[in-house]
Coordinates of C-alpha atoms and ligand atoms in Angstrom, one line a residue:
Chain Z
M1 CA 95.9 30.8 31.3
G2 CA 97.7 30.3 28.0
R3 CA 100.8 32.4 27.2
T4 CA 101.7 34.7 24.3
V5 CA 104.9 34.5 22.3
A6 CA 106.6 37.2 24.4
E7 CA 105.6 35.5 27.7
K8 CA 107.1 32.2 26.5
I9 CA 110.3 34.0 25.5
F10 CA 110.4 35.7 28.9
D11 CA 109.9 32.4 30.7
A12 CA 112.7 30.8 28.8
H13 CA 115.1 33.7 29.5
R14 CA 114.2 35.0 33.0
V15 CA 117.3 35.3 35.2
S16 CA 115.4 36.9 38.0
N17 CA 112.3 38.7 38.9
P18 CA 113.7 41.1 41.6
F19 CA 110.6 43.2 42.0
D20 CA 106.9 42.9 40.8
D21 CA 106.7 43.8 37.2
I22 CA 110.5 43.7 36.7
H23 CA 111.9 40.8 34.7
V24 CA 115.6 40.5 34.1
L25 CA 116.2 38.5 31.0
R26 CA 119.3 36.8 29.6
L27 CA 120.2 38.2 26.2
D28 CA 121.0 36.1 23.1
A29 CA 122.5 39.0 21.2
V30 CA 123.4 42.6 21.7
F31 CA 123.6 44.7 18.6
C32 CA 125.7 47.9 18.4
H33 CA 126.2 50.8 16.0
E34 CA 128.4 53.8 15.9
I35 CA 125.8 56.4 17.0
T36 CA 124.7 55.1 20.4
T37 CA 127.5 52.7 21.4
P38 CA 130.6 55.0 21.7
I39 CA 129.1 56.9 24.6
A40 CA 128.2 53.6 26.3
I41 CA 131.8 52.4 25.7
N42 CA 133.3 55.6 27.1
D43 CA 131.0 55.4 30.2
L44 CA 132.0 51.8 30.9
I45 CA 135.7 52.9 30.6
S46 CA 135.2 55.7 33.0
R47 CA 133.5 53.3 35.5
G48 CA 136.5 51.0 35.2
K49 CA 134.2 48.4 33.6
D50 CA 135.6 48.1 30.0
R51 CA 134.5 44.5 29.6
V52 CA 132.0 42.6 27.5
F53 CA 130.0 39.6 28.7
N54 CA 130.6 37.5 25.6
P55 CA 132.3 38.8 22.4
S56 CA 130.5 36.2 20.2
K57 CA 127.1 37.6 21.2
L58 CA 128.0 41.1 20.3
K59 CA 127.3 42.1 16.7
V60 CA 128.7 45.4 15.7
V61 CA 128.3 47.7 12.6
I62 CA 129.2 51.1 11.4
D63 CA 126.1 52.0 9.4
H64 CA 124.6 55.4 10.1
V65 CA 127.2 57.7 8.6
T66 CA 129.6 55.7 6.5
P67 CA 132.0 56.7 5.0
A68 CA 132.4 59.2 7.9
K69 CA 131.3 62.7 6.8
D70 CA 133.3 64.8 9.4
A71 CA 135.6 64.6 12.3
K72 CA 132.9 63.8 14.8
T73 CA 131.4 60.9 12.9
A74 CA 134.9 59.7 12.2
L75 CA 135.6 59.6 15.9
Q76 CA 132.4 57.7 16.6
G77 CA 133.6 55.1 14.1
K78 CA 137.0 55.0 15.6
I79 CA 135.8 54.4 19.1
L80 CA 133.6 51.5 18.0
R81 CA 136.3 50.0 15.8
E82 CA 139.0 50.1 18.5
W83 CA 136.6 48.7 21.1
A84 CA 135.6 45.8 18.8
R85 CA 139.3 45.0 18.2
R86 CA 140.2 45.3 21.9
H87 CA 137.5 42.8 22.8
R88 CA 138.0 40.5 19.9
I89 CA 134.5 40.9 18.6
R90 CA 134.6 38.9 15.4
D91 CA 131.3 40.1 14.0
F92 CA 132.3 43.7 13.3
F93 CA 131.3 45.2 10.0
D94 CA 133.2 48.2 8.7
I95 CA 133.4 49.9 5.3
G96 CA 133.0 47.5 2.4
R97 CA 131.2 44.9 4.5
N98 CA 128.8 47.2 6.3
G99 CA 125.1 47.8 5.8
V100 CA 122.0 49.0 7.6
C101 CA 122.0 47.1 10.9
H102 CA 118.5 45.8 10.7
A103 CA 119.0 44.5 7.2
L104 CA 122.5 43.2 7.7
F105 CA 122.2 41.2 10.9
P106 CA 119.2 39.1 9.8
E107 CA 121.0 38.4 6.5
K108 CA 124.1 37.2 8.5
G109 CA 121.9 34.7 10.4
F110 CA 122.2 36.5 13.7
V111 CA 118.5 36.3 14.6
R112 CA 116.6 33.2 15.6
P113 CA 113.0 32.5 16.7
G114 CA 112.8 32.8 20.5
Y115 CA 115.9 35.0 20.8
T116 CA 116.1 38.1 23.1
I117 CA 118.0 41.0 21.5
I118 CA 118.6 44.6 22.4
M119 CA 120.3 47.5 20.6
G120 CA 120.5 51.2 21.2
D121 CA 118.2 51.8 18.3
S122 CA 114.5 52.2 18.2
H123 CA 114.0 50.0 15.1
T124 CA 115.4 47.0 16.8
C125 CA 111.8 45.7 16.8
T126 CA 112.5 44.7 13.1
H127 CA 113.9 41.4 14.3
G128 CA 110.6 40.4 15.8
A129 CA 109.8 39.3 12.2
F130 CA 111.7 36.1 13.1
G131 CA 109.7 35.4 16.2
A132 CA 112.4 37.1 18.4
F133 CA 111.8 39.5 21.3
A134 CA 113.9 42.4 20.1
A135 CA 113.8 45.9 21.7
G136 CA 115.4 49.3 21.3
V137 CA 116.9 50.5 24.6
G138 CA 118.7 53.5 26.1
T139 CA 122.4 53.8 26.7
T140 CA 122.4 52.5 30.3
D141 CA 120.5 49.4 29.3
L142 CA 122.9 49.0 26.4
E143 CA 125.9 49.3 28.8
V144 CA 124.4 46.6 31.1
G145 CA 123.7 44.4 28.0
I146 CA 127.3 44.7 26.9
L147 CA 128.7 44.2 30.4
K148 CA 126.4 41.4 31.7
G149 CA 124.3 40.1 28.9
V150 CA 121.0 40.9 30.7
C151 CA 118.3 43.5 30.4
A152 CA 115.4 44.4 32.7
F153 CA 111.9 44.6 31.2
H154 CA 108.4 45.3 32.5
E155 CA 105.5 42.9 32.2
P156 CA 105.1 41.9 28.5
H157 CA 101.6 43.0 27.7
S158 CA 100.7 41.9 24.2
I159 CA 98.1 42.9 21.6
K160 CA 97.3 40.8 18.6
I161 CA 96.7 42.3 15.2
I162 CA 95.2 39.9 12.7
I163 CA 95.6 41.0 9.1
T164 CA 92.9 39.5 6.9
G165 CA 91.8 39.7 3.3
N166 CA 93.8 39.6 0.1
L167 CA 96.4 42.3 -0.7
P168 CA 95.5 44.0 -3.9
E169 CA 98.1 44.3 -6.7
G170 CA 100.4 47.2 -6.2
V171 CA 99.8 47.2 -2.4
Y172 CA 102.6 45.9 -0.2
A173 CA 103.7 45.3 3.4
K174 CA 104.6 49.0 3.8
D175 CA 101.0 50.0 2.9
V176 CA 99.7 47.4 5.5
I177 CA 101.8 48.7 8.4
L178 CA 101.1 52.4 7.5
S179 CA 97.3 51.6 7.5
V180 CA 97.6 49.8 10.8
I181 CA 99.5 52.8 12.4
G182 CA 96.9 55.1 10.9
C183 CA 94.2 53.1 12.7
I184 CA 95.7 52.6 16.1
G185 CA 97.7 55.8 16.3
V186 CA 101.3 56.6 17.4
N187 CA 100.4 55.6 20.9
G188 CA 98.2 52.7 20.0
A189 CA 100.6 50.1 21.3
T190 CA 102.8 52.1 23.7
N191 CA 104.9 49.8 25.8
K192 CA 103.2 46.8 24.4
I193 CA 104.2 44.0 22.2
I194 CA 102.3 43.5 18.9
E195 CA 101.9 40.0 17.6
F196 CA 101.1 40.2 13.9
A197 CA 99.1 37.3 12.6
G198 CA 96.6 36.2 10.0
P199 CA 96.7 35.0 6.4
V200 CA 98.3 38.2 5.0
I201 CA 101.3 38.0 7.3
D202 CA 101.6 34.2 6.7
A203 CA 101.8 34.9 3.0
L204 CA 104.5 37.6 3.3
S205 CA 108.2 37.0 2.7
M206 CA 110.6 37.6 5.6
E207 CA 111.4 40.9 4.0
G208 CA 107.8 41.9 4.1
R209 CA 107.5 40.8 7.7
M210 CA 110.6 42.9 8.6
T211 CA 109.0 45.9 7.0
I212 CA 105.9 45.3 9.2
C213 CA 107.8 44.7 12.4
N214 CA 110.2 47.6 11.7
M215 CA 107.4 50.1 12.1
A216 CA 105.8 48.6 15.2
V217 CA 107.7 51.2 17.2
E218 CA 105.9 54.0 15.3
A219 CA 102.8 52.9 17.1
G220 CA 104.7 52.9 20.3
A221 CA 105.3 49.2 20.6
T222 CA 108.4 47.7 22.3
C223 CA 108.5 45.0 19.7
G224 CA 106.5 43.5 16.8
I225 CA 106.5 39.8 16.5
C226 CA 105.5 37.4 13.7
C227 CA 105.3 33.7 14.5
P228 CA 108.0 31.5 13.0
D229 CA 106.8 29.2 10.2
S230 CA 108.2 27.5 7.1
T231 CA 109.1 30.9 5.5
T232 CA 111.2 31.7 8.6
V233 CA 112.9 28.3 8.5
S234 CA 113.8 28.5 4.8
Y235 CA 115.2 32.0 5.2
L236 CA 117.4 30.7 8.1
W237 CA 118.1 27.3 6.8
E238 CA 121.7 28.0 5.6
F239 CA 122.6 29.1 9.1
I240 CA 120.9 26.4 11.1
K241 CA 121.3 23.3 8.9
D242 CA 124.0 21.9 11.2
D243 CA 121.8 22.2 14.2
Y244 CA 118.8 20.3 12.8
G245 CA 118.3 17.1 10.8
S246 CA 115.6 18.7 8.6
P247 CA 113.6 21.9 8.2
D248 CA 110.7 20.2 9.8
E249 CA 112.7 19.4 12.8
A250 CA 113.7 23.1 13.1
L251 CA 110.1 24.2 12.7
D252 CA 109.1 21.8 15.4
D253 CA 111.7 23.3 17.7
F254 CA 110.6 26.9 16.9
S255 CA 107.0 26.0 17.5
K256 CA 107.7 26.0 21.3
I257 CA 107.3 29.7 21.3
L258 CA 104.0 29.8 19.3
P259 CA 101.2 31.4 21.4
D260 CA 98.7 29.2 23.2
E261 CA 95.1 29.0 21.9
D262 CA 93.9 30.7 25.1
A263 CA 96.8 33.2 25.4
D264 CA 95.9 36.4 27.2
Y265 CA 96.0 39.5 25.0
E266 CA 95.1 43.0 26.1
D267 CA 93.4 43.4 22.8
I268 CA 92.8 41.5 19.6
L269 CA 92.2 43.6 16.4
Y270 CA 91.2 42.5 13.0
H271 CA 92.5 44.6 10.1
D272 CA 91.2 43.8 6.6
V273 CA 93.3 44.9 3.7
S274 CA 91.3 43.7 0.7
A275 CA 90.3 47.2 -0.2
L276 CA 93.6 48.8 0.7
E277 CA 95.1 51.4 -1.7
P278 CA 98.8 52.5 -1.7
Q279 CA 99.2 54.6 1.5
V280 CA 101.3 57.7 2.2
T281 CA 101.8 59.9 5.2
F282 CA 101.1 63.6 5.4
G283 CA 102.2 65.9 8.3
Y284 CA 104.9 65.0 10.8
K285 CA 103.5 61.9 12.5
P286 CA 103.5 58.4 11.1
D287 CA 99.8 57.9 11.9
Q288 CA 98.8 60.8 9.6
I289 CA 97.9 58.5 6.7
T290 CA 96.0 58.9 3.5
A291 CA 95.7 57.2 0.1
A292 CA 98.5 58.2 -2.3
R293 CA 95.9 59.4 -4.9
N294 CA 94.7 62.0 -2.4
L295 CA 98.1 63.8 -2.6
M296 CA 98.6 63.8 -6.3
G297 CA 99.0 67.6 -6.2
T298 CA 102.1 67.3 -3.9
C299 CA 105.3 67.9 -5.9
V300 CA 108.5 66.3 -4.5
D301 CA 112.1 67.4 -4.7
Q302 CA 113.7 64.1 -3.7
V303 CA 112.8 60.4 -3.8
Y304 CA 114.6 58.1 -1.4
I305 CA 114.5 54.4 -1.7
G306 CA 116.4 52.6 1.1
S307 CA 116.6 52.1 4.9
C308 CA 115.9 49.2 7.3
T309 CA 112.2 49.5 6.4
N310 CA 112.4 49.2 2.6
G311 CA 116.0 48.9 1.3
R312 CA 116.0 45.1 0.8
M313 CA 116.1 43.0 -2.4
E314 CA 112.4 42.6 -2.8
D315 CA 112.0 46.4 -2.4
L316 CA 114.6 47.2 -5.1
R317 CA 113.0 44.7 -7.4
I318 CA 109.6 46.3 -7.1
A319 CA 110.9 49.8 -7.6
A320 CA 112.9 48.7 -10.6
Q321 CA 109.8 47.1 -12.1
V322 CA 108.0 50.4 -11.9
L323 CA 111.0 52.4 -13.3
R324 CA 112.1 50.0 -16.1
G325 CA 112.7 51.8 -19.3
Q326 CA 111.6 55.2 -18.0
R327 CA 113.3 58.4 -16.8
I328 CA 112.4 60.1 -13.6
N329 CA 111.0 63.6 -13.7
D330 CA 113.6 66.3 -14.3
K331 CA 112.8 68.2 -11.1
V332 CA 113.3 65.1 -8.9
R333 CA 116.5 63.9 -7.4
G334 CA 116.3 60.1 -7.0
I335 CA 118.5 58.3 -4.5
V336 CA 118.6 54.6 -3.9
S337 CA 120.6 52.9 -1.1
P338 CA 120.7 49.1 -1.2
A339 CA 120.7 48.2 2.5
T340 CA 123.6 45.8 2.5
P341 CA 126.6 44.8 0.3
K342 CA 124.9 41.5 -0.5
I343 CA 121.8 43.3 -1.7
F344 CA 124.0 45.7 -3.7
Q345 CA 125.8 42.8 -5.3
Q346 CA 122.6 41.0 -6.2
A347 CA 120.9 44.1 -7.6
L348 CA 124.0 44.6 -9.7
E349 CA 123.8 41.0 -11.0
E350 CA 120.1 41.2 -11.7
G351 CA 120.5 44.5 -13.7
I352 CA 118.5 46.4 -11.2
L353 CA 121.1 49.0 -10.5
Q354 CA 121.4 49.5 -14.2
T355 CA 117.6 50.2 -14.3
F356 CA 118.0 52.7 -11.5
L357 CA 120.9 54.4 -13.2
D358 CA 119.1 54.5 -16.6
A359 CA 116.1 56.1 -14.8
G360 CA 118.4 58.8 -13.5
F361 CA 118.8 57.7 -9.9
C362 CA 122.0 58.1 -7.9
V363 CA 123.0 54.8 -6.4
T364 CA 124.8 55.1 -3.0
N365 CA 126.7 52.6 -0.9
P366 CA 124.8 50.8 1.8
T367 CA 124.1 53.2 4.7
C368 CA 121.4 54.8 6.8
G369 CA 122.4 58.1 5.3
A370 CA 119.5 60.2 4.3
C371 CA 117.0 58.3 6.5
L372 CA 118.0 60.3 9.6
G373 CA 119.1 63.4 7.8
M374 CA 122.8 63.0 8.6
S375 CA 124.4 62.4 5.2
N376 CA 123.8 61.2 1.6
G377 CA 120.7 63.2 0.8
V378 CA 119.9 65.8 3.5
L379 CA 116.9 68.0 2.6
A380 CA 117.1 71.8 2.4
E381 CA 114.5 73.9 4.3
G382 CA 111.1 73.7 2.6
E383 CA 112.0 70.6 0.4
V384 CA 109.7 67.6 0.1
C385 CA 110.9 64.0 0.0
A386 CA 109.0 60.9 -0.9
S387 CA 110.7 58.2 1.1
T388 CA 110.5 54.5 1.8
T389 CA 111.8 55.0 5.4
N390 CA 109.9 54.9 8.7
R391 CA 109.9 58.3 10.3
N392 CA 108.4 61.6 9.0
F393 CA 109.1 63.6 12.2
N394 CA 109.7 67.3 11.7
G395 CA 113.3 67.7 10.6
R396 CA 114.0 64.0 10.3
M397 CA 115.7 64.2 6.9
G398 CA 116.9 67.8 7.2
K399 CA 115.7 70.9 9.1
G400 CA 112.5 72.3 7.6
G401 CA 112.1 69.4 5.2
M402 CA 108.9 67.4 4.8
V403 CA 108.9 63.6 4.5
H404 CA 106.1 61.5 3.0
L405 CA 106.5 57.8 3.9
M406 CA 105.4 55.3 1.3
S407 CA 106.2 51.9 -0.3
P408 CA 109.0 51.5 -2.9
A409 CA 106.4 51.1 -5.7
T410 CA 104.7 54.4 -4.8
A411 CA 108.1 56.1 -4.3
A412 CA 109.2 54.9 -7.8
A413 CA 105.9 56.0 -9.4
T414 CA 106.3 59.4 -7.6
A415 CA 109.8 59.8 -9.0
L416 CA 108.5 59.3 -12.5
A417 CA 105.6 61.7 -12.0
G418 CA 107.4 64.4 -10.1
H419 CA 104.5 64.5 -7.6
I420 CA 103.0 61.9 -5.2
A421 CA 101.4 59.2 -7.3
P422 CA 100.3 55.6 -6.7
W423 CA 101.7 52.9 -9.1
I424 CA 98.9 51.6 -11.3
P425 CA 100.2 48.1 -12.3
Chain H
M1 CA 124.9 56.5 46.3
K2 CA 124.7 60.0 44.9
Q3 CA 124.1 63.2 46.8
F4 CA 120.5 64.4 46.8
S5 CA 120.6 67.6 48.9
G6 CA 121.5 71.2 48.1
Q7 CA 120.2 74.4 46.7
V8 CA 117.0 74.4 44.7
L9 CA 116.4 75.6 41.2
F10 CA 112.7 76.3 40.6
L11 CA 111.4 75.9 37.1
D12 CA 107.8 77.1 37.2
R13 CA 106.5 75.5 34.0
S14 CA 105.0 72.2 32.8
D15 CA 106.0 70.0 29.8
I16 CA 109.7 70.9 29.8
N17 CA 111.0 68.5 27.1
T18 CA 114.3 66.8 26.6
D19 CA 115.2 69.2 23.7
E20 CA 115.0 72.0 26.2
I21 CA 117.0 70.1 28.8
I22 CA 119.8 69.3 26.2
P23 CA 119.3 70.3 22.6
A24 CA 119.7 67.7 19.8
R25 CA 122.7 69.5 18.3
Y26 CA 124.8 68.1 21.1
L27 CA 123.9 64.5 20.6
T28 CA 127.1 63.7 18.6
E29 CA 129.2 64.2 21.8
N30 CA 130.9 61.0 22.9
T31 CA 131.2 61.7 26.6
R32 CA 128.7 62.8 29.2
E33 CA 131.0 65.5 30.5
A34 CA 131.0 67.3 27.1
L35 CA 127.3 68.0 27.8
Q36 CA 128.0 70.0 30.9
P37 CA 127.9 73.6 29.5
F38 CA 124.7 73.1 27.5
L39 CA 122.1 72.1 30.2
L40 CA 118.8 73.9 29.7
E41 CA 120.3 76.1 27.1
D42 CA 117.1 76.2 25.0
L43 CA 114.6 76.4 28.0
T44 CA 111.7 78.7 27.3
L45 CA 111.0 80.3 30.6
E46 CA 110.7 83.9 31.3
G47 CA 113.5 85.4 33.4
F48 CA 115.6 82.2 33.2
N49 CA 119.2 82.5 32.3
P50 CA 121.2 79.2 32.4
A51 CA 124.5 81.0 32.6
T52 CA 123.7 82.4 36.0
D53 CA 120.7 80.5 37.4
L54 CA 122.2 77.0 37.4
H55 CA 125.2 78.0 39.4
G56 CA 125.4 76.1 42.7
K57 CA 122.1 74.3 42.2
S58 CA 121.7 70.6 43.0
V59 CA 117.9 70.0 42.9
I60 CA 115.2 71.0 40.4
I61 CA 111.6 71.5 41.5
T62 CA 109.2 71.8 38.6
R63 CA 105.6 71.2 37.5
T64 CA 104.0 68.4 35.3
N65 CA 105.3 66.1 32.6
F66 CA 109.0 66.9 33.0
G67 CA 111.3 65.2 30.4
C68 CA 108.7 64.7 27.7
G69 CA 109.8 64.4 24.0
S70 CA 112.7 62.4 22.7
S71 CA 113.8 59.6 25.0
R72 CA 117.5 60.6 24.9
E73 CA 119.5 59.6 28.0
H74 CA 121.6 62.7 27.4
A75 CA 118.9 64.6 29.4
P76 CA 119.7 63.0 32.8
W77 CA 123.4 63.0 31.9
A78 CA 123.3 66.8 31.3
L79 CA 121.8 67.1 34.8
E80 CA 124.3 64.7 36.3
T81 CA 127.3 66.5 35.0
N82 CA 126.0 69.6 36.5
G83 CA 125.6 68.0 39.9
I84 CA 121.8 67.9 39.8
H85 CA 120.8 64.4 40.9
L86 CA 117.2 65.1 42.1
V87 CA 114.2 66.4 40.2
I88 CA 110.9 66.8 41.9
A89 CA 107.8 67.3 39.8
E90 CA 104.1 66.6 39.8
S91 CA 104.7 64.0 37.0
F92 CA 107.4 62.9 34.6
A93 CA 107.5 61.4 31.1
R94 CA 107.9 57.7 31.7
I95 CA 111.2 57.0 29.9
F96 CA 112.9 60.1 31.3
K97 CA 111.9 58.9 34.8
Q98 CA 113.3 55.4 34.3
N99 CA 116.5 56.9 32.7
M100 CA 117.0 59.0 35.9
F101 CA 116.8 55.9 38.1
N102 CA 118.9 53.9 35.7
C103 CA 121.6 56.5 36.2
G104 CA 121.2 56.3 40.0
M105 CA 119.4 59.6 40.2
M106 CA 115.9 60.4 41.6
A107 CA 112.8 61.7 39.8
I108 CA 110.3 62.1 42.6
E109 CA 106.6 62.9 42.2
L110 CA 104.8 65.0 44.7
P111 CA 101.0 65.9 44.6
E112 CA 99.9 69.1 43.0
E113 CA 98.8 70.8 46.3
T114 CA 102.2 70.1 47.8
L115 CA 104.0 71.6 44.8
N116 CA 101.6 74.6 44.7
E117 CA 102.5 75.2 48.4
I118 CA 106.2 74.8 47.8
F119 CA 106.2 77.1 44.8
S120 CA 104.2 79.8 46.7
T121 CA 106.4 79.6 49.8
Y122 CA 109.9 79.1 48.3
A123 CA 110.1 80.0 44.6
G124 CA 112.3 83.1 44.2
T125 CA 114.0 82.6 47.6
K126 CA 117.3 81.0 48.3
T127 CA 116.1 77.5 49.2
H128 CA 118.0 74.5 50.5
L129 CA 116.6 71.0 50.3
I130 CA 117.9 68.1 52.5
T131 CA 116.9 64.6 51.5
E132 CA 116.6 62.2 54.5
F133 CA 116.8 59.0 52.5
D134 CA 116.2 56.6 55.3
K135 CA 113.1 58.4 56.4
K136 CA 112.0 59.0 52.8
R137 CA 111.5 62.7 53.3
F138 CA 112.6 66.1 52.1
I139 CA 113.3 69.1 54.4
L140 CA 113.0 72.4 52.6
K141 CA 114.4 75.5 54.2
N142 CA 114.8 79.2 53.4
E143 CA 115.5 82.2 55.7
N144 CA 112.0 82.1 57.2
R145 CA 110.4 78.7 56.7
T146 CA 111.0 75.0 57.0
H147 CA 108.8 72.3 55.6
T148 CA 109.0 68.5 55.7
R149 CA 107.4 66.4 53.0
S150 CA 107.6 62.6 52.6
F151 CA 108.0 60.8 49.3
S152 CA 107.8 57.2 48.1
L153 CA 110.0 55.0 45.8
S154 CA 109.2 51.7 44.2
G155 CA 111.3 48.7 45.2
F156 CA 113.3 48.6 42.0
N157 CA 114.0 52.3 41.9
L158 CA 115.1 52.3 45.5
A159 CA 117.5 49.5 44.7
L160 CA 118.9 51.4 41.7
V161 CA 119.4 54.6 43.8
M162 CA 121.2 52.6 46.5
A163 CA 123.4 50.9 44.0
G164 CA 124.2 54.1 42.1
G165 CA 122.4 53.1 39.0
W166 CA 121.5 50.1 36.8
V167 CA 125.1 49.5 35.6
E168 CA 126.3 49.2 39.2
Y169 CA 123.3 47.2 40.3
A170 CA 123.6 44.7 37.5
D171 CA 127.3 44.3 37.9
M172 CA 126.7 43.4 41.5
H173 CA 123.8 41.1 41.0
Y174 CA 124.3 39.3 37.7
Ligands
LIG1 S1 117.8 53.1 8.2 FE1 117.0 54.9 9.3 S2 115.5 54.0 10.8 FE2 116.8 52.3 10.0 S3 118.5 52.1 11.5 FE3 119.2 53.5 9.9 S4 118.7 55.6 10.6 FE4 117.5 54.1 11.9

């Protein structure tokens, strides 16, 4: 029987198979941020195991609440900072160099096709866009990852979702993944790996693929995976050019993890997007999806453009294109958070930040901030936010607030209109 | 290996979620010990008062789907810092159950009839439970009655309990 991408990655990383259905894998990278790592660090200290398996494989960032907003978040940053120094972790990103983890780490070249990666963060699945197996884990798994560089996983059952058709103008990767989650539901891929494939995925940039894989967890998946191709290689080329004679050679090497023709999937789904309209969520679950035009009567108090889902360069360019030369509605507070310093810098150079400022947006430093309702744009009770993030759970951006998830284009059009509105190009 | 015997706290309700076990407002704590005073603070269960009812208890016996909701590991930790290392239920939320074993604790499933019988015989009485780990059985006792019930554990979970959790197991084996 042929093997899926995940099965091939498992085979290449298996350290042991101590029990049926338990595969202990060697990890190529362990990512850490200041919300979930400090408690793991303190626990390792209390066990007398304050060690790291390999400092060069740990990538560490303060991103969720930065600058710190109070004494507790300052302490979280401090614990992480001191730990990184103590263990000589070179890839540690603090204020001025920090950005949203799942945007920053790919940009630094820390992800490669075929890698195994864990992090104490549910959206670690984002890195599957590069053909890696990347999974969010709990604190104990994170501790073991830090200490020993291994993690235990169950059998990697995969489903394949083939995206077909042609994306209409004004419809983006975010609309695709929202519509997929709307179809399969929040438990549609629980504990499974989703391989995304088909012509629409092949045509997406790495940024679009990251948007898609980022939200795999909202359908319950452990990881979303896109197969590496020439787009992946060109994105990574600056980081791998010393390892390979040519991009073709790199591609050839990465092809080792492509799925076999007769790979065994639990399910294969076809999802056609030719007639797809801009999508938005309603309610408190990411599978409650409708076309943006159905919610035109919904007024919004805040529009947030940012996060590991849609805070990248391509997203800011699209939003700026919608906003250019116009002012957002008087009743709307617009907030944009470029996801990394590099994106911030580039948006500055391209005049995109100026466009946001002219439109009446507040531009923040790179941070998760408002996405998880901890800082930089928390909602008041009863307020409504149009957001390019990935979770609309009850209270996610502030207690009693309502979040509508959408693409950057729809968010920008909504900011202009003052109510939910699709962008008509 | 942890201690799995002691006085029983009966929680006669299904679907007790991790928010009830440890409310989200305590997730910014940086140590497990800091969670100790807040265990089951928000539990909706008539007659239950965490301030008095948790005292001296080492085992929880409850109904179905215990530990559902957010996958936070703070839930098993809040139990652990209160000396509760064993939860017996008809079923558990999957991640909660694995988190328990990862911490070297036990989340054991018993059939509905057995639990009905245990609740009708022991709930509301001062009940002591002894875990005979080698024989894979529990002995329940109160003033008037004694019951013995066997349980099962998967190979991996057994290894985790013996080692004292996944950190200790992994540090020994890898
Ligand atoms: S941007 Fe939001 S979803 Fe992404 S890592 Fe930060 S808090 Fe999590």
